[in-house]
mmCIF file of N, CA and C in Angstrom:
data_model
loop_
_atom_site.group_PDB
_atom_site.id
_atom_site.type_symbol
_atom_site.label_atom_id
_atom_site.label_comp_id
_atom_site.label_asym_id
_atom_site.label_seq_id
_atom_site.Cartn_x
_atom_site.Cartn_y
_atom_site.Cartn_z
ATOM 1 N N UNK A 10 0.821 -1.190 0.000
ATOM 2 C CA UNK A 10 0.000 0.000 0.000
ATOM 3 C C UNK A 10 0.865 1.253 0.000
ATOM 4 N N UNK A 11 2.031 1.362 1.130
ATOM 5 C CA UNK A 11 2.857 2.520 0.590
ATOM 6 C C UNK A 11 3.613 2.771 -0.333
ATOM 7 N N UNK A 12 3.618 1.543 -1.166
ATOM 8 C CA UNK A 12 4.288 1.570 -2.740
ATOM 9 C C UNK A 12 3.351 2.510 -3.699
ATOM 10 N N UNK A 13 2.138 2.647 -3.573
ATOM 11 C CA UNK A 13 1.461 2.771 -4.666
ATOM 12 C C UNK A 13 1.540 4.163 -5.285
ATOM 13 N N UNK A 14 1.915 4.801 -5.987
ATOM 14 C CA UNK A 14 2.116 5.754 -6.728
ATOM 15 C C UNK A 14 0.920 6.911 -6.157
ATOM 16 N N UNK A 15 1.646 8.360 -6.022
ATOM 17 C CA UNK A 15 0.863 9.491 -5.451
ATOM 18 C C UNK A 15 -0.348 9.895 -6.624
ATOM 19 N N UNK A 16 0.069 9.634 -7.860
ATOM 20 C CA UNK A 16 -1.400 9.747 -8.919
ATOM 21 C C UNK A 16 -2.477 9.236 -8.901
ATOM 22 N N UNK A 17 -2.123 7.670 -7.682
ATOM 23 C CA UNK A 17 -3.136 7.066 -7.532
ATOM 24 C C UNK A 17 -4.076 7.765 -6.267
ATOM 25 N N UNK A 18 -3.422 8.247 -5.018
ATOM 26 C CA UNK A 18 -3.989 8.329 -4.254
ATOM 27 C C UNK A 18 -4.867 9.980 -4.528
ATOM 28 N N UNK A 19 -4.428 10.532 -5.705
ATOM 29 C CA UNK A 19 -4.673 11.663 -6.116
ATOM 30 C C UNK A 19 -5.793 11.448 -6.626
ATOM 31 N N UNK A 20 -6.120 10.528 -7.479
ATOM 32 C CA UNK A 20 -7.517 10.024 -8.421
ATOM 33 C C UNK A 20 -8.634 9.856 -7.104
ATOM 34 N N UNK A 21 -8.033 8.471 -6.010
ATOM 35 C CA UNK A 21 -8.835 8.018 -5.299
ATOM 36 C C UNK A 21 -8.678 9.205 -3.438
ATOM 37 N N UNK A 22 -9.197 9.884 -3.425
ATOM 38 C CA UNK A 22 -8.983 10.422 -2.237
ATOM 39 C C UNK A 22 -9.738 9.644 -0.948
ATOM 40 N N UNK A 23 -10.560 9.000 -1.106
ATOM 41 C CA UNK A 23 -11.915 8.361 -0.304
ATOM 42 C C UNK A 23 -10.858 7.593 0.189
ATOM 43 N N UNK A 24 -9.937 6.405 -0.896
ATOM 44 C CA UNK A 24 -8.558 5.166 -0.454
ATOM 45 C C UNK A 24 -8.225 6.165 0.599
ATOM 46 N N UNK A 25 -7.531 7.334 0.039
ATOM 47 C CA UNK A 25 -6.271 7.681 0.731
ATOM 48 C C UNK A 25 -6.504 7.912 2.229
ATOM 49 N N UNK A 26 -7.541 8.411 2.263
ATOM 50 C CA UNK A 26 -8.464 8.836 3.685
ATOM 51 C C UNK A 26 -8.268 7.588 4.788
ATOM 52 N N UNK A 27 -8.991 5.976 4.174
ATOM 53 C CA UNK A 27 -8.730 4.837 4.473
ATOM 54 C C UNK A 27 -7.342 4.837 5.061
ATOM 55 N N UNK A 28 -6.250 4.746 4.030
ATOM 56 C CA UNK A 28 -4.890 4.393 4.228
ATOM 57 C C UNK A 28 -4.133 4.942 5.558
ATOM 58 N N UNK A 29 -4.595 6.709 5.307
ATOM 59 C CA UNK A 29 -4.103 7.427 6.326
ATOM 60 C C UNK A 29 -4.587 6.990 7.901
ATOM 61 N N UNK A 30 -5.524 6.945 7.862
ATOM 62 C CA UNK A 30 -6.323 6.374 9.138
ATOM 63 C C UNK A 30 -5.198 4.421 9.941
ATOM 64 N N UNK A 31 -5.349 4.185 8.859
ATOM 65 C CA UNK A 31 -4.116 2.497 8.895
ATOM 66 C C UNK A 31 -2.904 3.036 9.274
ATOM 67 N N UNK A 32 -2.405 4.049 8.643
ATOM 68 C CA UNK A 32 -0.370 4.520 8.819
ATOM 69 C C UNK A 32 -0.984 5.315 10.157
ATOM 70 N N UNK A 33 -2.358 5.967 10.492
ATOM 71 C CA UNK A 33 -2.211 6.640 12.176
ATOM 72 C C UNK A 33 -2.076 5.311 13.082
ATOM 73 N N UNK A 34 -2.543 4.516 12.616
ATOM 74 C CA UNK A 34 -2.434 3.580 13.689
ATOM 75 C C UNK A 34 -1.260 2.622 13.730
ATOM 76 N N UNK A 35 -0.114 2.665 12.799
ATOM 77 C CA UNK A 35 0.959 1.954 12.464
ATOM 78 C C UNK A 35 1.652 2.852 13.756
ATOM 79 N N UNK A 36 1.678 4.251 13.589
ATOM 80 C CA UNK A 36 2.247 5.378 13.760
ATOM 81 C C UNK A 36 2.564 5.171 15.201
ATOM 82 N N UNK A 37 1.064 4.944 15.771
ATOM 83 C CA UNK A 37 1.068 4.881 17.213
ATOM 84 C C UNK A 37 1.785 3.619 17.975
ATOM 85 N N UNK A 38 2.024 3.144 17.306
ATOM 86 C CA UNK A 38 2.750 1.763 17.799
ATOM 87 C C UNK A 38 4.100 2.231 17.656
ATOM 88 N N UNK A 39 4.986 3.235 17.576
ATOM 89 C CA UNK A 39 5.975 3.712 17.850
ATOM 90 C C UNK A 39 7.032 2.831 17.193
ATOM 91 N N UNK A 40 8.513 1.927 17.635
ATOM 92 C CA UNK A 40 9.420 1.258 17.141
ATOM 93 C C UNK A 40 8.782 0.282 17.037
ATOM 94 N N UNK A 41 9.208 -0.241 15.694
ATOM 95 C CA UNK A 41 8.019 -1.333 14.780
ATOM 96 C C UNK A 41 9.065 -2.807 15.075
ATOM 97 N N UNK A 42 10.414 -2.239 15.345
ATOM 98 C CA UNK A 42 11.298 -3.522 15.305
ATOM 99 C C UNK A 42 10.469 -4.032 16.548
ATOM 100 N N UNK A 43 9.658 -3.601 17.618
ATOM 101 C CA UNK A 43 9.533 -4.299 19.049
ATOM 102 C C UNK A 43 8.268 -4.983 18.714
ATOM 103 N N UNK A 44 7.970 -4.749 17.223
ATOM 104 C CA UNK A 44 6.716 -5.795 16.885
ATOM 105 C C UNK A 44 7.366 -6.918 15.736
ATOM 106 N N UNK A 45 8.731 -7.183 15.709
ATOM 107 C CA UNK A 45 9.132 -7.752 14.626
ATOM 108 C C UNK A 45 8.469 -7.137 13.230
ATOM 109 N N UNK A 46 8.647 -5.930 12.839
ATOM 110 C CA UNK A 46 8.510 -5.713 11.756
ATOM 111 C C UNK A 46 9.740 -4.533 11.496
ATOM 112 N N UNK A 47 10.250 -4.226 10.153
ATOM 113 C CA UNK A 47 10.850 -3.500 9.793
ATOM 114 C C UNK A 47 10.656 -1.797 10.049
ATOM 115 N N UNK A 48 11.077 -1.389 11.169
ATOM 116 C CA UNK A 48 11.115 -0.432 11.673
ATOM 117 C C UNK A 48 11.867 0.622 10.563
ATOM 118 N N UNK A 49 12.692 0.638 10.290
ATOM 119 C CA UNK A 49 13.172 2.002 8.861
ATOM 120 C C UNK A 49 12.531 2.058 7.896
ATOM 121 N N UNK A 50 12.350 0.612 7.072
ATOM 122 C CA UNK A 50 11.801 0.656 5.790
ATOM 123 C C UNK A 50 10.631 0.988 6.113
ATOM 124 N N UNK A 51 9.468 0.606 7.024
ATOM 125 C CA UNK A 51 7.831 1.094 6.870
ATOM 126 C C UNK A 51 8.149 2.335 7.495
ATOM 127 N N UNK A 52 8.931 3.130 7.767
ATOM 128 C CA UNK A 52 8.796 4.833 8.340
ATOM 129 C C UNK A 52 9.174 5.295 7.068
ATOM 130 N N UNK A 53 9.918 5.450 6.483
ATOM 131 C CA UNK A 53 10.967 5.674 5.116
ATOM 132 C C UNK A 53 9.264 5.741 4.269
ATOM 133 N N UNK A 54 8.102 4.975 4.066
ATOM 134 C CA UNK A 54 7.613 4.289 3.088
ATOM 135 C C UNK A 54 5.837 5.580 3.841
ATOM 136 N N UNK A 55 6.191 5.814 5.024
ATOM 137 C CA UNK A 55 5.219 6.476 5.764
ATOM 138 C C UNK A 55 5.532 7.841 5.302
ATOM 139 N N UNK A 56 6.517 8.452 5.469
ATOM 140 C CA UNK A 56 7.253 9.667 5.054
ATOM 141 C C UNK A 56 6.746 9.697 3.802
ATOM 142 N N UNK A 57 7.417 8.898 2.689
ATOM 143 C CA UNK A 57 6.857 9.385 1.455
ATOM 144 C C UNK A 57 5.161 8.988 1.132
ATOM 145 N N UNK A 58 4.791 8.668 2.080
ATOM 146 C CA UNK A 58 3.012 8.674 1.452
ATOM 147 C C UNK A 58 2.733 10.211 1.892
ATOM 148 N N UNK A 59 3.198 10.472 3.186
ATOM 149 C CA UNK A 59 2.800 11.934 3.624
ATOM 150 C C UNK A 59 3.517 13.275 3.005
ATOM 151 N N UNK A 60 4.352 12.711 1.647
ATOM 152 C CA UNK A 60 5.336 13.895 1.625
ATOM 153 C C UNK A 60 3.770 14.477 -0.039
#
């Protein structure tokens, strides 16, 4: 989902609304390594959905 190209989320704003609401709640879970998940790459991938 944070791969998907900004033209897309530009067409679909209703998704993006969705998505954003999912990365607030990624967000709040703070260091992702303490959930076994890739803590740089999904922030790195959060950054550019919000840039």
């Amino acid at each position: 989902m944070l791969k998907i190209a900004q033209s897309y989320w530009q067409r679909h704003p209703d998704q993006r609304n969705r998505a954003s609401a999912v990365i607030t709640a990624v967000e709040v879970l703070g260091n992702l390594n303490d959930h076994n998940a890739p803590h740089d790459t999904i922030w790195q991938q959060i950054n550019l959905f919000h840039a």
